[in-house]
Amino acid sequence: MAPHILSTTPVMDDGRTHKGVIKPPPLQENGHKDTKTQLALLFHESNLAKVIGVAETLLKNNDPPTIFPETVPQASPDKGVYRCRDAEFWTCGFFPGSLYCLLERVRKYPAASLPNLSSRSWDSQVKSTEDATGIHDHGVLISHLTDLCRRWSEPLHAMSFRKDTHDIGFIIQPALQRDWELFGNKRSLDSILTAAESLATRFDERVGAIRSWDRFSNAHHDINSMDDDFLVIIDSLCNLDLLFYAGSYLHSERLLSIASTHATTLLSTHLRPESGLKDDSCYSTYHVVNFSPSNEGKVRQKLTAQGYSDSSTWARGQAWAILGYAQTYSWTKKREFLDAAKGLAEYFIQRMESSPKIVEEEGRGRYVPLWDFDAPITHTGINGDQGPLRDVSAGLIAANGMLILYGQLAGIGELAAAKRYLDYALSIAKDTVELAYNRDKRRLRLYEQDGATKVESYQISNGDRFDAILEKSTANFNGNHADRAWDHGLVYADYYFLELGNRLLDMGLL
């Protein structure tokens, strides 16, 4: 049985919330205003309207959901419309997470969610007294959004028992952790704690790690032995946050130890020392390491599943490592994890800065990373255009990790390093908005139906429909993989875009 609940928002002894950041000093006034202007689209009403519209559309004949949004093609006959995956797929938690991310924002920061919220800022058909309109509208929106959050997150509770995946953190945390923290929903807390226990069953003491995949096959590999193979991917570092969160709540040294041991193991197996521009350590990453549990957990091979080659630096893998080690440090306060996160971030920055001029389009795009830093840069896109293949999701994941680094470094007085990571997190965000923000604009309006006030999303731009907030992500461009997708909108790119906005608001930076 879980301990007695004293608060609906668990807060650690040093003031950290679940995002693992210490609120740092604010930006200088001039920089604050300039950044707020440049990142205005991060908080545009269209983001909220678009996610609500997709949620309502996809619930038709899919309630409770059995399929979840994943990618939005930028070309092809179904251009602009979400392609969905079965609920078992690892990305299912991100769309409910986006809904909850927006709900959190609307509840905590209504001015940033819908500036000047009133019937005049909405396209409203509802008649109400002028002095009560703003409160009325805000309450209607929160109620509507809460209902969508609950309907989309309902299937996630049953998934907390899954022991066949290490991605249970990605599946559970984005939505259910916010449900617990915003509303004190004990059922969501129980699902979080159950999911952590499920993840812990995949830990093997001989390897000192949590098994990521049970098998992996492509044109060159067929790894399928549960006795002789033990696949661990760099992405796994981000699922440790689930163990730290549950372990901290339950005061479980076992869960905390499993998470810390896994992170320690990957320091020596997945990180590659690289030459830095200064004396600081830099690290690139392997995507996949195959261990041998039957041979004292020794490494059998190192490879990639989604990057360009086994020895290349897949940008999203590097980003997962930045975020994962930043989160791990925020829980453990062990310096080796902070140094790993910094070294990974430095290499990510170095590779963006040193990319050829072709990555810049009319002075923008340098900080929207290539999909793999070592892959050939020019390719023919799905729509026939020539240009660098990017992964917006990688940049935003890295930016979230850098923002956590900023908060943690500021908290221990390393202010120069803190500012460096804040500057690059904001540069990634600004470049992403400039280069990849889709111009299909939506708005929200209120209307009356059957005596009730309802919310509707509608298009205000003249362009084609595009269900995602952002373009230019690459889920998988590995040449040996049968399931490739590139140049598209991506559900977790949007999630980390919204998460970044919430982090900036929580830290008082905007």
Coordinates of C-alpha atoms in Angstrom, one line a residue:
M1 CA 0.0 0.0 0.0
A2 CA 1.3 3.5 -0.8
P3 CA 2.1 5.9 2.0
H4 CA -0.5 8.4 3.1
I5 CA -0.8 11.3 0.7
L6 CA 0.0 14.6 2.3
S7 CA 0.1 16.8 -0.9
T8 CA -1.3 16.6 -4.4
T9 CA 2.0 18.0 -5.7
P10 CA 5.0 16.0 -4.4
V11 CA 7.9 18.4 -3.8
M12 CA 11.4 17.3 -2.8
D13 CA 13.4 18.7 0.1
D14 CA 15.4 21.1 -2.0
G15 CA 12.3 22.6 -3.7
R16 CA 12.4 20.5 -6.9
T17 CA 9.2 19.5 -8.6
H18 CA 8.8 16.4 -10.8
K19 CA 10.7 18.3 -13.6
G20 CA 13.9 18.1 -11.6
V21 CA 14.8 21.8 -11.7
I22 CA 15.7 24.4 -9.1
K23 CA 14.2 27.8 -10.0
P24 CA 17.2 29.9 -11.0
P25 CA 17.7 33.6 -11.2
P26 CA 15.6 35.3 -13.9
L27 CA 17.0 36.5 -17.2
Q28 CA 18.1 40.1 -17.6
E29 CA 15.1 42.4 -18.4
N30 CA 16.1 43.2 -22.0
G31 CA 16.8 39.6 -22.8
H32 CA 13.6 38.5 -21.2
K33 CA 11.5 40.7 -23.4
D34 CA 13.4 39.8 -26.6
T35 CA 13.1 36.1 -25.8
K36 CA 9.5 36.3 -25.0
T37 CA 8.8 38.0 -28.4
Q38 CA 10.9 35.4 -30.3
L39 CA 9.2 32.5 -28.6
A40 CA 5.6 33.8 -28.8
L41 CA 4.6 30.9 -31.1
L42 CA 5.6 28.5 -28.3
F43 CA 2.4 29.7 -26.5
H44 CA 0.2 30.5 -29.5
E45 CA -3.5 29.7 -29.2
S46 CA -3.1 27.6 -32.3
N47 CA -1.2 25.0 -30.4
L48 CA -4.0 24.5 -27.9
A49 CA -6.6 24.6 -30.6
K50 CA -4.7 22.1 -32.8
V51 CA -4.2 19.5 -30.1
I52 CA -7.9 19.8 -28.9
G53 CA -9.1 19.5 -32.5
V54 CA -7.0 16.3 -33.1
A55 CA -8.1 14.8 -29.8
E56 CA -11.8 15.3 -30.7
T57 CA -11.4 14.1 -34.3
L58 CA -9.6 10.9 -33.4
L59 CA -12.0 10.0 -30.6
K60 CA -14.7 9.4 -33.1
N61 CA -15.1 5.6 -33.3
N62 CA -12.0 5.3 -31.1
D63 CA -13.3 5.9 -27.6
P64 CA -11.6 4.7 -25.4
P65 CA -8.6 5.0 -27.7
T66 CA -7.1 1.9 -29.2
I67 CA -4.9 3.9 -31.6
F68 CA -2.8 6.9 -30.8
P69 CA -1.3 9.6 -33.1
E70 CA 2.4 9.3 -34.1
T71 CA 3.5 11.0 -37.4
V72 CA 2.1 13.6 -39.7
P73 CA 3.3 13.2 -43.3
Q74 CA 4.5 16.4 -45.1
A75 CA 3.8 14.8 -48.5
S76 CA 1.8 11.9 -49.9
P77 CA -2.0 11.5 -50.3
D78 CA -2.6 11.7 -46.6
K79 CA -0.4 14.8 -46.2
G80 CA -1.1 16.7 -43.0
V81 CA -3.2 14.0 -41.3
Y82 CA -2.0 12.1 -38.3
R83 CA -1.0 8.5 -38.9
C84 CA -1.8 6.4 -35.8
R85 CA -0.2 3.4 -34.1
D86 CA -1.8 0.7 -32.0
A87 CA -1.9 1.5 -28.3
E88 CA 0.9 -1.0 -27.6
F89 CA 3.4 1.2 -29.5
W90 CA 5.9 3.0 -27.3
T91 CA 4.8 6.5 -28.3
C92 CA 1.2 6.2 -27.1
G93 CA 1.8 8.3 -24.0
F94 CA 2.9 11.4 -25.7
F95 CA -0.4 12.6 -27.1
P96 CA -2.2 12.3 -23.8
G97 CA 0.9 13.9 -22.3
S98 CA 0.5 16.9 -24.7
L99 CA -3.1 17.3 -23.6
Y100 CA -2.1 17.3 -19.9
C101 CA 0.8 19.6 -20.6
L102 CA -1.6 22.1 -22.1
L103 CA -4.1 21.6 -19.2
E104 CA -1.3 22.2 -16.7
R105 CA -0.4 25.4 -18.6
V106 CA -4.1 26.6 -18.8
R107 CA -4.6 26.0 -15.1
K108 CA -1.3 27.5 -13.9
Y109 CA -0.5 30.2 -16.5
P110 CA -3.8 31.2 -18.2
A111 CA -2.3 34.4 -19.5
A112 CA 0.4 32.4 -21.4
S113 CA -2.2 29.9 -22.7
L114 CA -4.8 32.3 -24.1
P115 CA -3.7 35.9 -23.6
N116 CA -6.6 38.3 -22.6
L117 CA -8.9 35.3 -22.3
S118 CA -12.4 36.6 -22.8
S119 CA -15.3 36.3 -25.3
R120 CA -13.6 39.0 -27.4
S121 CA -10.4 36.9 -27.8
W122 CA -12.4 33.8 -28.6
D123 CA -14.8 33.6 -31.5
S124 CA -17.6 33.2 -29.0
Q125 CA -21.3 32.7 -29.7
V126 CA -22.1 32.5 -26.0
K127 CA -24.0 35.3 -24.3
S128 CA -22.9 36.1 -20.7
T129 CA -22.5 39.1 -18.6
E130 CA -19.4 41.1 -19.4
D131 CA -17.9 41.0 -16.0
A132 CA -18.2 37.2 -15.7
T133 CA -17.2 36.3 -19.2
G134 CA -13.5 35.7 -18.6
I135 CA -14.0 33.5 -15.7
H136 CA -16.8 31.6 -17.5
D137 CA -14.7 31.0 -20.6
H138 CA -11.6 29.9 -18.6
G139 CA -13.7 27.4 -16.7
V140 CA -15.3 26.0 -19.8
L141 CA -11.9 25.5 -21.4
I142 CA -10.5 23.8 -18.3
S143 CA -13.5 21.5 -18.1
H144 CA -13.4 20.5 -21.7
L145 CA -9.6 20.0 -21.7
T146 CA -9.8 17.9 -18.5
D147 CA -12.4 15.7 -20.1
L148 CA -10.2 15.1 -23.2
C149 CA -7.2 14.4 -20.9
R150 CA -9.1 11.7 -19.0
R151 CA -10.5 10.0 -22.1
W152 CA -7.1 9.8 -23.8
S153 CA -5.3 8.7 -20.7
E154 CA -7.8 6.0 -19.7
P155 CA -6.1 3.1 -21.6
L156 CA -2.7 4.0 -20.0
H157 CA -3.7 2.7 -16.6
A158 CA -3.8 -0.9 -17.8
M159 CA -0.4 -0.5 -19.4
S160 CA 1.3 0.1 -16.1
F161 CA 1.4 -3.7 -15.6
R162 CA 3.4 -4.3 -18.8
K163 CA 6.7 -6.0 -18.2
D164 CA 7.5 -6.4 -21.9
T165 CA 8.9 -2.9 -22.5
H166 CA 11.4 -0.5 -20.9
D167 CA 9.4 2.4 -22.5
I168 CA 6.8 2.3 -19.7
G169 CA 8.1 5.7 -18.4
F170 CA 7.3 7.3 -21.8
I171 CA 3.9 5.6 -21.8
I172 CA 2.9 6.5 -18.2
Q173 CA 4.6 9.7 -17.0
P174 CA 3.7 12.5 -19.5
A175 CA -0.1 12.2 -18.7
L176 CA -0.6 10.3 -15.5
Q177 CA 2.1 12.1 -13.5
R178 CA 0.4 15.4 -14.3
D179 CA -3.0 14.0 -13.4
W180 CA -1.6 13.0 -10.0
E181 CA 0.1 16.3 -9.4
L182 CA -2.7 18.5 -10.7
F183 CA -5.6 16.7 -9.2
G184 CA -4.2 14.3 -6.6
N185 CA -5.8 11.4 -8.5
K186 CA -4.8 8.4 -6.4
R187 CA -5.5 6.0 -9.3
S188 CA -2.9 7.8 -11.4
L189 CA -0.4 7.6 -8.6
D190 CA -1.0 3.9 -8.2
S191 CA -0.4 3.4 -12.0
I192 CA 2.9 5.3 -11.7
L193 CA 4.0 3.1 -8.8
T194 CA 2.9 -0.1 -10.6
A195 CA 4.7 1.0 -13.8
A196 CA 7.9 1.5 -11.8
E197 CA 7.7 -2.0 -10.4
S198 CA 7.0 -3.4 -13.8
L199 CA 10.1 -1.6 -15.2
A200 CA 12.2 -2.9 -12.3
T201 CA 11.5 -6.5 -13.3
R202 CA 13.6 -6.0 -16.4
F203 CA 16.8 -5.3 -14.4
D204 CA 19.5 -7.9 -14.5
E205 CA 22.2 -7.7 -11.8
R206 CA 24.7 -9.6 -14.0
V207 CA 24.6 -6.7 -16.5
G208 CA 23.9 -3.9 -14.1
A209 CA 21.2 -2.6 -16.4
I210 CA 17.5 -2.8 -17.5
R211 CA 16.8 -4.7 -20.6
S212 CA 15.5 -2.4 -23.3
W213 CA 14.4 -4.7 -26.1
D214 CA 13.8 -8.5 -26.0
R215 CA 14.9 -8.8 -29.6
F216 CA 16.1 -6.7 -32.6
S217 CA 16.1 -7.6 -36.3
N218 CA 17.0 -5.7 -39.5
A219 CA 18.8 -6.4 -42.7
H220 CA 22.1 -7.1 -40.8
H221 CA 21.1 -8.2 -37.3
D222 CA 18.9 -10.9 -35.8
I223 CA 19.4 -10.7 -32.1
N224 CA 16.7 -12.8 -30.2
S225 CA 18.2 -14.9 -27.4
M226 CA 16.9 -14.0 -24.0
D227 CA 19.8 -16.0 -22.4
D228 CA 22.8 -14.8 -24.5
D229 CA 21.7 -11.3 -25.6
F230 CA 20.7 -8.3 -23.5
L231 CA 19.9 -5.2 -25.6
V232 CA 20.2 -1.8 -23.9
I233 CA 19.5 1.4 -25.9
I234 CA 20.6 5.0 -25.0
D235 CA 16.9 6.1 -24.9
S236 CA 16.5 4.0 -21.7
L237 CA 18.1 6.7 -19.6
C238 CA 14.9 8.8 -19.9
N239 CA 12.8 6.0 -18.4
L240 CA 14.9 6.1 -15.2
D241 CA 13.0 9.1 -14.1
L242 CA 10.0 6.8 -13.5
L243 CA 12.1 4.8 -11.1
F244 CA 13.5 7.8 -9.3
Y245 CA 10.0 9.3 -9.0
A246 CA 8.4 6.2 -7.6
G247 CA 11.5 5.3 -5.5
S248 CA 11.5 8.7 -3.9
Y249 CA 7.8 8.6 -3.1
L250 CA 8.0 5.1 -1.7
H251 CA 11.4 5.6 0.0
S252 CA 12.4 2.4 -1.9
E253 CA 16.2 2.0 -2.0
R254 CA 15.8 -0.9 -4.4
L255 CA 14.1 1.2 -7.1
L256 CA 16.5 4.1 -6.6
S257 CA 19.5 1.7 -6.7
I258 CA 18.3 0.0 -9.9
A259 CA 18.0 3.5 -11.6
S260 CA 21.4 4.7 -10.4
T261 CA 23.1 1.4 -11.3
H262 CA 21.7 1.5 -14.9
A263 CA 22.9 5.0 -15.4
T264 CA 26.3 4.1 -14.0
T265 CA 26.7 1.2 -16.4
L266 CA 25.9 3.2 -19.5
L267 CA 28.6 5.7 -18.6
S268 CA 31.2 3.2 -19.6
T269 CA 29.3 1.3 -22.4
H270 CA 27.3 3.8 -24.3
L271 CA 29.4 7.0 -24.1
R272 CA 32.4 7.6 -26.4
P273 CA 35.0 10.2 -25.3
E274 CA 35.5 12.9 -28.0
S275 CA 37.8 15.8 -28.4
G276 CA 36.3 19.0 -27.0
L277 CA 36.8 22.6 -28.1
K278 CA 38.2 23.3 -24.6
D279 CA 39.6 21.1 -21.8
D280 CA 36.1 19.9 -20.9
S281 CA 35.1 16.3 -21.6
C282 CA 32.9 15.6 -24.5
Y283 CA 30.9 12.4 -25.3
S284 CA 29.2 11.0 -28.3
T285 CA 26.9 8.0 -28.0
Y286 CA 26.3 4.5 -29.2
H287 CA 22.6 3.8 -29.8
V288 CA 22.5 0.1 -28.9
V289 CA 24.8 -2.1 -26.8
N290 CA 24.3 -5.9 -26.7
F291 CA 25.5 -7.5 -23.4
S292 CA 25.9 -11.2 -22.6
P293 CA 24.2 -12.0 -19.3
S294 CA 25.5 -15.6 -19.4
N295 CA 29.1 -14.3 -19.7
E296 CA 29.3 -11.9 -16.7
G297 CA 27.4 -9.2 -18.6
K298 CA 30.3 -8.5 -21.0
V299 CA 29.6 -6.4 -24.0
R300 CA 29.0 -8.4 -27.2
Q301 CA 28.5 -5.7 -29.8
K302 CA 27.7 -2.0 -30.2
L303 CA 25.4 -1.0 -33.0
T304 CA 22.6 1.3 -34.2
A305 CA 18.9 0.7 -35.0
Q306 CA 17.9 4.2 -36.0
G307 CA 21.1 6.1 -36.7
Y308 CA 23.1 6.3 -39.9
S309 CA 25.8 3.7 -38.9
D310 CA 26.9 1.7 -35.9
S311 CA 29.7 4.3 -35.2
S312 CA 27.8 7.5 -36.0
T313 CA 26.2 9.9 -33.6
W314 CA 22.4 9.6 -34.0
A315 CA 21.1 13.1 -32.9
R316 CA 18.1 11.9 -31.0
G317 CA 20.1 9.2 -29.2
Q318 CA 22.5 12.0 -28.1
A319 CA 19.5 14.1 -27.0
W320 CA 18.0 11.2 -24.9
A321 CA 21.3 10.9 -23.1
I322 CA 21.5 14.6 -22.3
L323 CA 18.0 14.6 -20.9
G324 CA 18.4 11.3 -19.1
Y325 CA 21.6 12.2 -17.3
A326 CA 20.4 15.7 -16.5
Q327 CA 17.3 14.1 -14.8
T328 CA 19.5 11.5 -13.1
Y329 CA 21.7 14.1 -11.6
S330 CA 18.7 16.1 -10.4
W331 CA 17.7 13.1 -8.4
T332 CA 21.0 11.7 -7.2
K333 CA 23.3 14.8 -7.0
K334 CA 26.2 12.6 -8.1
R335 CA 28.8 14.6 -9.9
E336 CA 29.6 11.9 -12.5
F337 CA 26.0 12.2 -13.9
L338 CA 26.2 16.0 -14.1
D339 CA 29.6 15.8 -15.9
A340 CA 28.1 13.2 -18.3
A341 CA 25.2 15.4 -19.1
K342 CA 27.5 18.4 -19.6
G343 CA 29.8 16.4 -21.9
L344 CA 27.0 15.1 -23.9
A345 CA 25.5 18.6 -24.3
E346 CA 28.8 20.0 -25.3
Y347 CA 29.2 17.5 -28.1
F348 CA 25.7 18.2 -29.3
I349 CA 26.4 21.9 -29.3
Q350 CA 29.8 21.4 -31.0
R351 CA 28.2 19.3 -33.8
M352 CA 25.5 21.9 -34.4
E353 CA 28.0 24.7 -34.5
S354 CA 30.4 22.9 -36.8
S355 CA 27.7 21.7 -39.3
P356 CA 28.3 23.0 -42.9
K357 CA 26.7 26.2 -44.1
I358 CA 24.0 24.2 -45.9
V359 CA 22.1 23.7 -42.6
E360 CA 21.2 27.4 -42.6
E361 CA 18.2 28.5 -44.6
E362 CA 18.0 32.3 -44.9
G363 CA 19.9 32.7 -41.6
R364 CA 18.0 30.1 -39.7
G365 CA 18.3 26.4 -39.0
R366 CA 21.7 25.9 -37.5
Y367 CA 20.2 24.9 -34.2
V368 CA 17.7 22.5 -35.7
P369 CA 19.9 19.4 -35.7
L370 CA 20.6 17.0 -38.5
W371 CA 19.0 13.6 -37.9
D372 CA 22.5 12.0 -37.6
F373 CA 25.6 14.2 -37.2
D374 CA 27.7 11.9 -39.3
A375 CA 25.2 11.0 -42.1
P376 CA 25.5 12.5 -45.6
I377 CA 23.9 15.9 -45.3
T378 CA 22.2 16.4 -48.7
H379 CA 19.3 14.2 -49.6
T380 CA 16.1 14.2 -51.7
G381 CA 13.1 14.6 -49.4
I382 CA 9.8 12.9 -49.8
N383 CA 8.5 16.0 -51.8
G384 CA 11.5 16.0 -54.0
D385 CA 13.3 19.0 -52.4
Q386 CA 17.0 18.9 -51.8
G387 CA 18.2 19.8 -48.4
P388 CA 19.6 18.6 -45.0
L389 CA 17.5 16.0 -43.3
R390 CA 16.8 17.2 -39.7
D391 CA 15.2 15.9 -36.6
V392 CA 13.3 18.6 -34.7
S393 CA 12.5 16.1 -31.9
A394 CA 16.2 15.7 -31.2
G395 CA 16.7 19.4 -30.8
L396 CA 13.7 19.8 -28.4
I397 CA 14.7 16.8 -26.3
A398 CA 18.2 18.2 -26.0
A399 CA 16.8 21.7 -25.2
N400 CA 14.8 20.3 -22.3
G401 CA 17.9 18.5 -21.0
M402 CA 19.9 21.7 -21.3
L403 CA 17.2 23.7 -19.4
I404 CA 17.4 21.2 -16.5
L405 CA 21.2 21.6 -16.6
Y406 CA 20.7 25.3 -16.4
G407 CA 18.6 25.0 -13.3
Q408 CA 20.8 22.5 -11.6
L409 CA 24.1 24.4 -12.3
A410 CA 22.5 27.7 -11.2
G411 CA 21.5 26.0 -8.0
I412 CA 25.1 25.0 -7.2
G413 CA 26.5 28.4 -8.2
E414 CA 28.1 27.4 -11.5
L415 CA 26.5 30.4 -13.2
A416 CA 28.6 30.7 -16.3
A417 CA 28.0 27.1 -17.3
A418 CA 24.3 27.5 -16.4
K419 CA 24.0 30.5 -18.7
R420 CA 25.7 28.6 -21.6
Y421 CA 23.1 25.8 -21.5
L422 CA 20.2 28.2 -21.1
D423 CA 21.4 30.2 -24.2
Y424 CA 21.6 27.1 -26.3
A425 CA 18.3 25.8 -25.1
L426 CA 16.7 29.1 -26.2
S427 CA 18.6 29.1 -29.5
I428 CA 17.2 25.6 -30.3
A429 CA 13.7 26.8 -29.4
K430 CA 14.0 30.0 -31.4
D431 CA 15.4 28.2 -34.5
T432 CA 12.7 25.5 -34.3
V433 CA 10.0 28.1 -34.2
E434 CA 11.6 29.9 -37.2
L435 CA 12.2 26.9 -39.3
A436 CA 9.7 24.2 -38.3
Y437 CA 6.5 25.8 -36.9
N438 CA 3.7 24.8 -39.2
R439 CA 1.6 27.7 -40.5
D440 CA -1.7 26.0 -40.3
K441 CA -3.3 28.2 -37.7
R442 CA -6.3 27.2 -35.5
R443 CA -8.5 29.0 -33.0
L444 CA -11.0 28.1 -30.4
R445 CA -14.6 29.3 -30.0
L446 CA -17.4 28.6 -27.7
Y447 CA -20.9 27.5 -28.8
E448 CA -24.1 26.4 -27.3
Q449 CA -25.5 22.9 -27.9
D450 CA -28.4 21.3 -26.0
G451 CA -28.2 23.9 -23.4
A452 CA -24.5 23.4 -22.7
T453 CA -21.5 25.5 -23.6
K454 CA -18.9 23.7 -25.7
V455 CA -15.5 24.3 -27.2
E456 CA -14.7 24.0 -30.9
S457 CA -11.4 24.1 -32.8
Y458 CA -11.4 25.6 -36.3
Q459 CA -8.9 26.6 -38.9
I460 CA -8.2 30.3 -39.6
S461 CA -5.3 30.0 -42.1
N462 CA -5.7 29.5 -45.8
G463 CA -3.2 26.7 -46.1
D464 CA -3.6 23.0 -46.0
R465 CA -4.5 21.2 -42.8
F466 CA -1.5 19.9 -40.7
D467 CA -2.3 18.1 -37.5
A468 CA 1.1 18.5 -35.8
I469 CA 2.4 21.8 -34.4
L470 CA 5.9 21.2 -35.9
E471 CA 7.4 19.8 -39.1
K472 CA 10.8 18.4 -40.0
S473 CA 11.2 15.5 -37.6
T474 CA 12.7 12.1 -38.5
A475 CA 11.5 9.1 -36.6
N476 CA 13.9 6.6 -38.4
F477 CA 16.0 7.0 -41.5
N478 CA 18.3 4.0 -41.0
G479 CA 18.8 2.3 -44.3
N480 CA 18.5 -1.2 -42.9
H481 CA 15.2 -0.6 -41.2
A482 CA 11.9 -1.6 -42.8
D483 CA 9.8 0.9 -40.9
R484 CA 11.3 4.3 -42.0
A485 CA 9.7 7.7 -41.7
W486 CA 11.3 11.1 -42.2
D487 CA 10.3 14.7 -43.0
H488 CA 7.2 14.7 -40.9
G489 CA 5.4 16.0 -37.8
L490 CA 6.0 13.8 -34.8
V491 CA 3.9 13.4 -31.7
Y492 CA 6.9 13.6 -29.2
A493 CA 8.4 16.6 -31.0
D494 CA 5.2 18.4 -30.2
Y495 CA 5.2 17.1 -26.6
Y496 CA 8.8 18.2 -25.9
F497 CA 8.0 21.6 -27.5
L498 CA 5.1 22.1 -25.1
E499 CA 7.1 20.7 -22.2
L500 CA 9.8 23.2 -22.9
G501 CA 7.3 26.0 -22.7
N502 CA 6.0 24.8 -19.4
R503 CA 9.6 24.5 -18.0
L504 CA 10.3 28.1 -19.1
L505 CA 7.2 29.3 -17.3
D506 CA 7.9 27.2 -14.2
M507 CA 11.4 28.6 -14.0
G508 CA 10.1 32.2 -14.4
L509 CA 12.1 32.7 -17.6
L510 CA 9.2 34.0 -19.7

